[in-house]
C-alpha positions as a printed NumPy array, in Angstrom:
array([[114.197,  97.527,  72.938],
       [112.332, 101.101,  73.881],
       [109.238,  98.463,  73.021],
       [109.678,  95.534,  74.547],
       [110.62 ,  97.152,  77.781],
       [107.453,  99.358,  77.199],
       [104.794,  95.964,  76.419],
       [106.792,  94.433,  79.772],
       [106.284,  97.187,  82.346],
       [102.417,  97.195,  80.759],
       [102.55 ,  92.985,  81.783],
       [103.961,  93.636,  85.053],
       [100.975,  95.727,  86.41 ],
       [ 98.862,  93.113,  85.027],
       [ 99.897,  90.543,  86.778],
       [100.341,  92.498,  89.861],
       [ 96.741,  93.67 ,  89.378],
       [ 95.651,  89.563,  89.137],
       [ 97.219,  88.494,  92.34 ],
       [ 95.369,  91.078,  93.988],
       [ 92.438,  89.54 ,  92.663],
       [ 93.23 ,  85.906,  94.006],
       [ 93.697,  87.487,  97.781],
       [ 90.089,  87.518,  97.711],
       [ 90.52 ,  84.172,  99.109],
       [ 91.556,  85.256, 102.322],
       [ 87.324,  86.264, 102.841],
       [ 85.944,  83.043, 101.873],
       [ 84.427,  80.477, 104.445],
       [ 87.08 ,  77.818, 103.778],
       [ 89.937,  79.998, 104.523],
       [ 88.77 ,  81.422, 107.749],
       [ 88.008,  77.391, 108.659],
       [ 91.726,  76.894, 107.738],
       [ 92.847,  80.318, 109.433],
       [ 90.883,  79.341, 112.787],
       [ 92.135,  75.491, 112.934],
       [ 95.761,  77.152, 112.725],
       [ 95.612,  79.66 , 115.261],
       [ 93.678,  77.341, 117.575],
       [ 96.866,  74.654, 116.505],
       [ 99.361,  77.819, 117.777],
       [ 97.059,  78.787, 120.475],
       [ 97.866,  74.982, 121.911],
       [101.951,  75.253, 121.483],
       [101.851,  72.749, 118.505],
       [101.928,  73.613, 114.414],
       [ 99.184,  73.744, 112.425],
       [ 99.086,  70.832, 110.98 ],
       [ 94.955,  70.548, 111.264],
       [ 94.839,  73.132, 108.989],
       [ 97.353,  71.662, 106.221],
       [ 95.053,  69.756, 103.831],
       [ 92.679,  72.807, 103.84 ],
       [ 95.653,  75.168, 102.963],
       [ 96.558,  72.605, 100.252],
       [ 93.352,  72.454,  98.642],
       [ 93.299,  76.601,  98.109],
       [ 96.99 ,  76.246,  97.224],
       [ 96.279,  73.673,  94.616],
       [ 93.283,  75.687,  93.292],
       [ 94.797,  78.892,  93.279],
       [ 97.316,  77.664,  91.062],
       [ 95.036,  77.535,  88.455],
       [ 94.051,  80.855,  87.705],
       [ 97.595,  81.694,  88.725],
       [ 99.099,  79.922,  85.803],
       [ 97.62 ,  82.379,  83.261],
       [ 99.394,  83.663,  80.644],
       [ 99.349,  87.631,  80.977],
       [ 99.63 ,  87.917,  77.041],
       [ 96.267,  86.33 ,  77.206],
       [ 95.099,  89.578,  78.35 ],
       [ 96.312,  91.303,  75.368],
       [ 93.656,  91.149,  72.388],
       [ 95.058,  88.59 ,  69.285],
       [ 94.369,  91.508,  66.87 ],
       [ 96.893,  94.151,  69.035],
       [ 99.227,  92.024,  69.142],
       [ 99.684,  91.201,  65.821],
       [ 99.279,  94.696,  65.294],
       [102.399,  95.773,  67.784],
       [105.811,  96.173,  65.322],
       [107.646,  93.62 ,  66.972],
       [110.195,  91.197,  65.402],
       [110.465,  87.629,  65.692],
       [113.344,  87.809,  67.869],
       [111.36 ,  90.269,  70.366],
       [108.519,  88.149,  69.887],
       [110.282,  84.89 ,  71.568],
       [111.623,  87.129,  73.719],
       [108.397,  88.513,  74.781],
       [107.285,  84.814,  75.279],
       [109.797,  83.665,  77.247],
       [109.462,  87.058,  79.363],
       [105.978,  86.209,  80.239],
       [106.312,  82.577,  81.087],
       [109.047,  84.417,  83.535],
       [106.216,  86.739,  84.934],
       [103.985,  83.769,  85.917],
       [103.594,  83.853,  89.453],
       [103.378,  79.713,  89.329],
       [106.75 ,  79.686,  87.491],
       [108.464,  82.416,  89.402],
       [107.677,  80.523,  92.722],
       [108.736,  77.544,  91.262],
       [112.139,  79.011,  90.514],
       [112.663,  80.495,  93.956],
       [111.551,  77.151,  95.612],
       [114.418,  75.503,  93.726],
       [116.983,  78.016,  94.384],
       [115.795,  78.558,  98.163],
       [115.41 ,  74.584,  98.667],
       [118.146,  72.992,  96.454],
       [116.315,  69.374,  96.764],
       [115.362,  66.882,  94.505],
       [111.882,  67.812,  95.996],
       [112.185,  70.834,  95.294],
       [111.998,  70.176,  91.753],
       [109.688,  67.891,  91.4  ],
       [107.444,  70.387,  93.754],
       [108.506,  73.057,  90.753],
       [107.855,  70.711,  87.983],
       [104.229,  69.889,  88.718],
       [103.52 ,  73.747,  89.454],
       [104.845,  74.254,  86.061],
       [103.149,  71.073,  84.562],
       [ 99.853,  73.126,  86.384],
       [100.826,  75.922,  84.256],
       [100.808,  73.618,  80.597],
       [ 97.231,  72.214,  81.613],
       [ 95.621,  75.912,  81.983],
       [ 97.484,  76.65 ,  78.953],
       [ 96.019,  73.424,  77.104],
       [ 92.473,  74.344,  78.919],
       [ 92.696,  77.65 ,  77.245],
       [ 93.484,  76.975,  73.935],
       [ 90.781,  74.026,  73.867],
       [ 88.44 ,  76.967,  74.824],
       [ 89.17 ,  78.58 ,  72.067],
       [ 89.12 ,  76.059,  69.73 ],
       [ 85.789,  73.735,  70.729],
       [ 83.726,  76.604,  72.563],
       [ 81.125,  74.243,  73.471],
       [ 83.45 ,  72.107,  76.025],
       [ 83.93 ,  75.261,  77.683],
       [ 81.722,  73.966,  81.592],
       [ 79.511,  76.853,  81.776],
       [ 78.159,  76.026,  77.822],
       [ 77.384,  72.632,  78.963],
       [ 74.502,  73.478,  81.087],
       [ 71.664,  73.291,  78.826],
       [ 68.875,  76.145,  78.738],
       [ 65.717,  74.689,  80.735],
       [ 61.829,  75.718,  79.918],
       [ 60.686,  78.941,  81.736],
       [ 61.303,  81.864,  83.31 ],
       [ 62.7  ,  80.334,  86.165],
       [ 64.237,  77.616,  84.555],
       [ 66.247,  79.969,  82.296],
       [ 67.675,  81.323,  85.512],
       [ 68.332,  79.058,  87.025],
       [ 70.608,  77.604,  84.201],
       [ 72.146,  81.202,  84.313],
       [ 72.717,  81.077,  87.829],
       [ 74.565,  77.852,  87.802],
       [ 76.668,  78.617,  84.866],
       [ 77.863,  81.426,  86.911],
       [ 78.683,  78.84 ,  89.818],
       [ 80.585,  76.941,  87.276],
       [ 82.568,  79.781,  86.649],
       [ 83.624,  80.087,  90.59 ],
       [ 86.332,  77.696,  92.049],
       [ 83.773,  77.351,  95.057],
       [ 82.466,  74.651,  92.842],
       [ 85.577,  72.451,  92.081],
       [ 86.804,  72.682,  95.102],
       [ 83.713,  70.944,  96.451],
       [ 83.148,  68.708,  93.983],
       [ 86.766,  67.197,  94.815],
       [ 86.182,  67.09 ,  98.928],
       [ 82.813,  65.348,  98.014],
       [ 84.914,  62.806,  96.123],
       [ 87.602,  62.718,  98.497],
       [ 84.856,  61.924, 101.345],
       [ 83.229,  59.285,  98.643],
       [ 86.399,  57.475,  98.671],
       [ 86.888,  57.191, 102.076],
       [ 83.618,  55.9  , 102.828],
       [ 83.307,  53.429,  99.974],
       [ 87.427,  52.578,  99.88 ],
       [ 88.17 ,  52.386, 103.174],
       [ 88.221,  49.159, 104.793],
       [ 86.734,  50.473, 108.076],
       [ 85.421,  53.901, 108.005],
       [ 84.629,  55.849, 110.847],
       [ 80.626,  56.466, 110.336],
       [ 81.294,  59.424, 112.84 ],
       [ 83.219,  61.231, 109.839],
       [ 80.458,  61.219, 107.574],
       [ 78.524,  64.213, 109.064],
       [ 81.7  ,  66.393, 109.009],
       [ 82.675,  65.752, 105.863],
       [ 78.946,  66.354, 104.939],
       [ 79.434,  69.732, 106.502],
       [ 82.878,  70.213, 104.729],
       [ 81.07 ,  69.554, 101.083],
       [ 78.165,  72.363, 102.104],
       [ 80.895,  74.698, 103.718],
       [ 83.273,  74.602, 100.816],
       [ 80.684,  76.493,  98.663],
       [ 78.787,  78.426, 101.194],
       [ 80.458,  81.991, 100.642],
       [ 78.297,  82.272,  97.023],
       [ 75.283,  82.161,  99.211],
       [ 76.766,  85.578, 100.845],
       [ 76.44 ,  87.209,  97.288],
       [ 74.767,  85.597,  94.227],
       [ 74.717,  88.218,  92.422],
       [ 78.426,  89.231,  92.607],
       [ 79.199,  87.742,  88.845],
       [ 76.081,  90.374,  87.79 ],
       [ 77.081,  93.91 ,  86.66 ],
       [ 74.709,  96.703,  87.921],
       [ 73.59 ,  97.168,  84.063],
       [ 72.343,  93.585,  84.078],
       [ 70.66 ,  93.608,  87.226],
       [ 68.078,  95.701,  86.144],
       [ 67.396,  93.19 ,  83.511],
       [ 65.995,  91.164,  86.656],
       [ 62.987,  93.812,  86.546],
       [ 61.328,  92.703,  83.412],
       [ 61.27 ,  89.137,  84.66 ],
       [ 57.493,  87.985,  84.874],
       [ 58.61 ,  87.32 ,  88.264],
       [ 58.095,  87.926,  91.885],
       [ 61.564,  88.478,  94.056],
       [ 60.858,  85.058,  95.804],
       [ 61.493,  83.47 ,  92.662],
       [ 64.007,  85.242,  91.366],
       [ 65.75 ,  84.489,  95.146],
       [ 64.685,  80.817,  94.771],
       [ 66.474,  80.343,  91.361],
       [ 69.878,  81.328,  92.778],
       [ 69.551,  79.516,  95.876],
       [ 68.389,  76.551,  94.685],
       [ 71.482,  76.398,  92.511],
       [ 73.564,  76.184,  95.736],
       [ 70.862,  73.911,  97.127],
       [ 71.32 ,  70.998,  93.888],
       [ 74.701,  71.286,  94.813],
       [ 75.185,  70.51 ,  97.919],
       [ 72.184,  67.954,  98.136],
       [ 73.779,  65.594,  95.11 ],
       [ 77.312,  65.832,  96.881],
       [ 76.564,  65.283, 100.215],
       [ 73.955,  62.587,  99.349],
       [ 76.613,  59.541,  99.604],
       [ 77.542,  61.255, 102.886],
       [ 75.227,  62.34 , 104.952],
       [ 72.115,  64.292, 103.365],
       [ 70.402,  65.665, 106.919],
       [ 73.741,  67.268, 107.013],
       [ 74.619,  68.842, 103.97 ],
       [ 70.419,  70.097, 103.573],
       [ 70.634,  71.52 , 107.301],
       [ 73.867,  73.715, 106.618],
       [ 73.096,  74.875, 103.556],
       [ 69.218,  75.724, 104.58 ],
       [ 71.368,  77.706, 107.545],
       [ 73.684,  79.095, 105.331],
       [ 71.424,  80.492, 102.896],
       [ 69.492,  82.462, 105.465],
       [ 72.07 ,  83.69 , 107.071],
       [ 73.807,  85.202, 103.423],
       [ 70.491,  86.784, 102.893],
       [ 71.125,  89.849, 104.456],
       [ 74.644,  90.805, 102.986],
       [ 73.36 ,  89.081,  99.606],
       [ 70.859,  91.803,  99.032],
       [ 72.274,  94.831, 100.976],
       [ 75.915,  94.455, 100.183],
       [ 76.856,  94.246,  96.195],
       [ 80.278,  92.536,  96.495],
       [ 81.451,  91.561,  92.708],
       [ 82.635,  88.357,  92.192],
       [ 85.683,  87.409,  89.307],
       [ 85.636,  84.459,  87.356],
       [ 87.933,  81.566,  87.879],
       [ 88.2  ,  83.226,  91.42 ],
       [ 87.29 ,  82.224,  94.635],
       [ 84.218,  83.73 ,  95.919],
       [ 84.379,  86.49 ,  98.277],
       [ 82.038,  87.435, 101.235],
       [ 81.848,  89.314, 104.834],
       [ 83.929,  88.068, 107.244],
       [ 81.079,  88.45 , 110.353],
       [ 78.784,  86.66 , 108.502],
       [ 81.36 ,  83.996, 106.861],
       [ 81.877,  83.196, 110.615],
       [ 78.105,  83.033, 111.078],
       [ 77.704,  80.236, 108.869],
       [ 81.179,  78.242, 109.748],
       [ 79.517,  78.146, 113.467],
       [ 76.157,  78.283, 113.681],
       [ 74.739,  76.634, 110.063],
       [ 77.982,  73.737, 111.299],
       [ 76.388,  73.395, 114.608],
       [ 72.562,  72.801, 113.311],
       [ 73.863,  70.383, 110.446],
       [ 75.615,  68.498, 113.176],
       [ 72.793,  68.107, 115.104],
       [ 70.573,  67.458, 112.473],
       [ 72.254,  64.284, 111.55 ],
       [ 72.102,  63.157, 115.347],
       [ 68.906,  62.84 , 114.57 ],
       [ 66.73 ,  66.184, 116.242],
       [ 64.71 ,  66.947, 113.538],
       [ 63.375,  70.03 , 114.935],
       [ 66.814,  71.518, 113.998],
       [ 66.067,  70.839, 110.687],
       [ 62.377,  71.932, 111.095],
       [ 64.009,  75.734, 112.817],
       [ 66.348,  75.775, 109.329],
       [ 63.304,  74.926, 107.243],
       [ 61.361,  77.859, 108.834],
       [ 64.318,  79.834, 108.957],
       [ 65.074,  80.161, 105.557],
       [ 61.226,  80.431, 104.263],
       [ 61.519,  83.699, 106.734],
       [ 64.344,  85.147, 104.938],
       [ 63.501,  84.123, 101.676],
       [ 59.936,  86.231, 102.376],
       [ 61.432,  89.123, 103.748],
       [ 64.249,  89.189, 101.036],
       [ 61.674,  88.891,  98.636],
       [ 59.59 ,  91.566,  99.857],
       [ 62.71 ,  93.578, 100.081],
       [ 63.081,  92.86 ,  96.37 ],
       [ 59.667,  93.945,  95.395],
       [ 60.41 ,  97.621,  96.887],
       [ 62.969,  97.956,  94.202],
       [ 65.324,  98.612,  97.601],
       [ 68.385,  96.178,  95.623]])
């Protein structure tokens, strides 16, 4: 029993350590759009009910990496190592299914709420919890359907990084969460029996925002050992700067594209030069299966100003999207130049 209380306590601070890790959320662009909407909502005298399909999506998301199994953590060859018997074993199991955060707030939902909605709410958290569980044991056993293996290695220098760079943005959940309010948008515009062309720009700008906080550090997933591998590239630090933010760029232009492209090109053009500076003087390290994490001053920098030139830019002034063109060569130059000194 000495043991099993022992592995527990060990668990415990594990999972206590990973839900730190998931309030990184509260610093990426999304949330502070959600955050804002709400206390604008409270600032009026009525709920914030703007902000509930925002706070829905990160709920939904968050779930995912929340559903983890801690003994996951644990190497396969220490564990069969540990002199446990079978009895301590289940009970070990059923201990850490306990310790989930998605299945301990699905028990205190039911016993707080005593609804039938409570349990189906509880249910499909836990059903959450059995598809990461299947995801991670088809990782293990067909490697190659893992999403980041799927992106195939392209010719050259800068094709090889760039396949890097967006196998790292498969590994963020920046990207799903975009990918599903691109198809959400998709399916209003092409479902809906009369859709409000007006929407189209926002939800444009809601596509490019979703993702935006990688722009404020693309090199967060890199460990400081492995940015120095960056030096021996045959080349300059335009290029290397180019191959992650044209990542970002692919993105947003392919999922805004049934939208509204002026839009989504605008914003992320905006977006990009306004990460630059806390991209390349600011290391802030990024987790997998995590949201991405950035600076709150400049997170609200893009939300406003790359929102307000992408709006404009689909009303048709083009010399908004001319100042974000020029805008982002500038920092893209000067960031560059700044990674030529050897100053990142």
């Amino acid at each position: 029993m000495a043991a099993l209380t022992a592995i527990l306590s060990a668990l415990v601070k594990v999972v206590r350590r990973e839900l730190r890790t998931l309030l990184s959320v509260t610093l990426n662009n999304f949330f502070l759009v959600a955050a804002f909407l709400s206390y604008g909502s409270l600032q009026g005298g009525r709920p914030p009910f703007a902000a509930a399909p925002f706070f829905f999506l990160l709920a939904l998301f968050l779930l995912f990496p929340a559903s983890g199994d801690p003994l996951d953590k644990i190497p396969q060859t220490t564990l069969s190592l540990w002199p446990l018997t079978a009895g301590q074993r289940a009970a070990l199991r059923m201990a850490t299914f306990i310790l989930s955060p998605v299945a301990a707030m699905g028990l205190l939902i039911v016993i707080t709420l005593r609804t039938w909605s409570a349990v189906l709410l509880a249910a499909g958290m836990i059903c959450i919890r059995g598809m990461a569980f299947v995801g991670l044991r088809t990782k293990k056993r067909w490697p190659r359907l893992y999403p980041p293996r799927l992106v195939p290695a392209l010719p050259t220098a800068f094709g090889r990084l760039f396949s890097l760079n967006l196998r790292q943005l498969l590994c963020l959940m920046d990207f799903y969460l975009t990918v599903v309010i691109s198809i959400l948008g998709c399916c209003y515009r092409f479902l809906s029996l009369h859709p409000d062309p007006a929407a189209f720009p926002i939800l444009a700008i809601l596509v490019s925002l979703a993702s935006s906080t990688y722009s404020q550090s693309p090199f967060g997933m890199e460990s400081r050992g492995s940015l120095m591998l960056y030096r021996v590239l045959p080349l300059r630090g335009w290029q290397v700067l180019l191959a992650k933010d044209a990542v970002y760029m692919t993105l947003v232009c392919v999922l805004t594209l049934p939208l509204n492209l002026a839009a989504g090109v605008t914003f992320s053009l905006a977006a990009l030069a306004i990460g630059r500076y806390p991209s390349l003087t600011k290391w802030t390290p990024q987790r997998r299966w995590r949201f991405a994490s950035g600076d709150i001053r400049f997170g609200f920098a893009q939300i406003f100003l790359a929102s307000a030139a992408a709006f404009s830019a689909s009303q048709g002034d083009l010399w908004v999207i001319g100042a974000a063109v020029l805008g982002y060569v500038a920092s893209l130059m000067v960031g560059g130049w700044y990674w030529d000194r050897g100053s990142f």
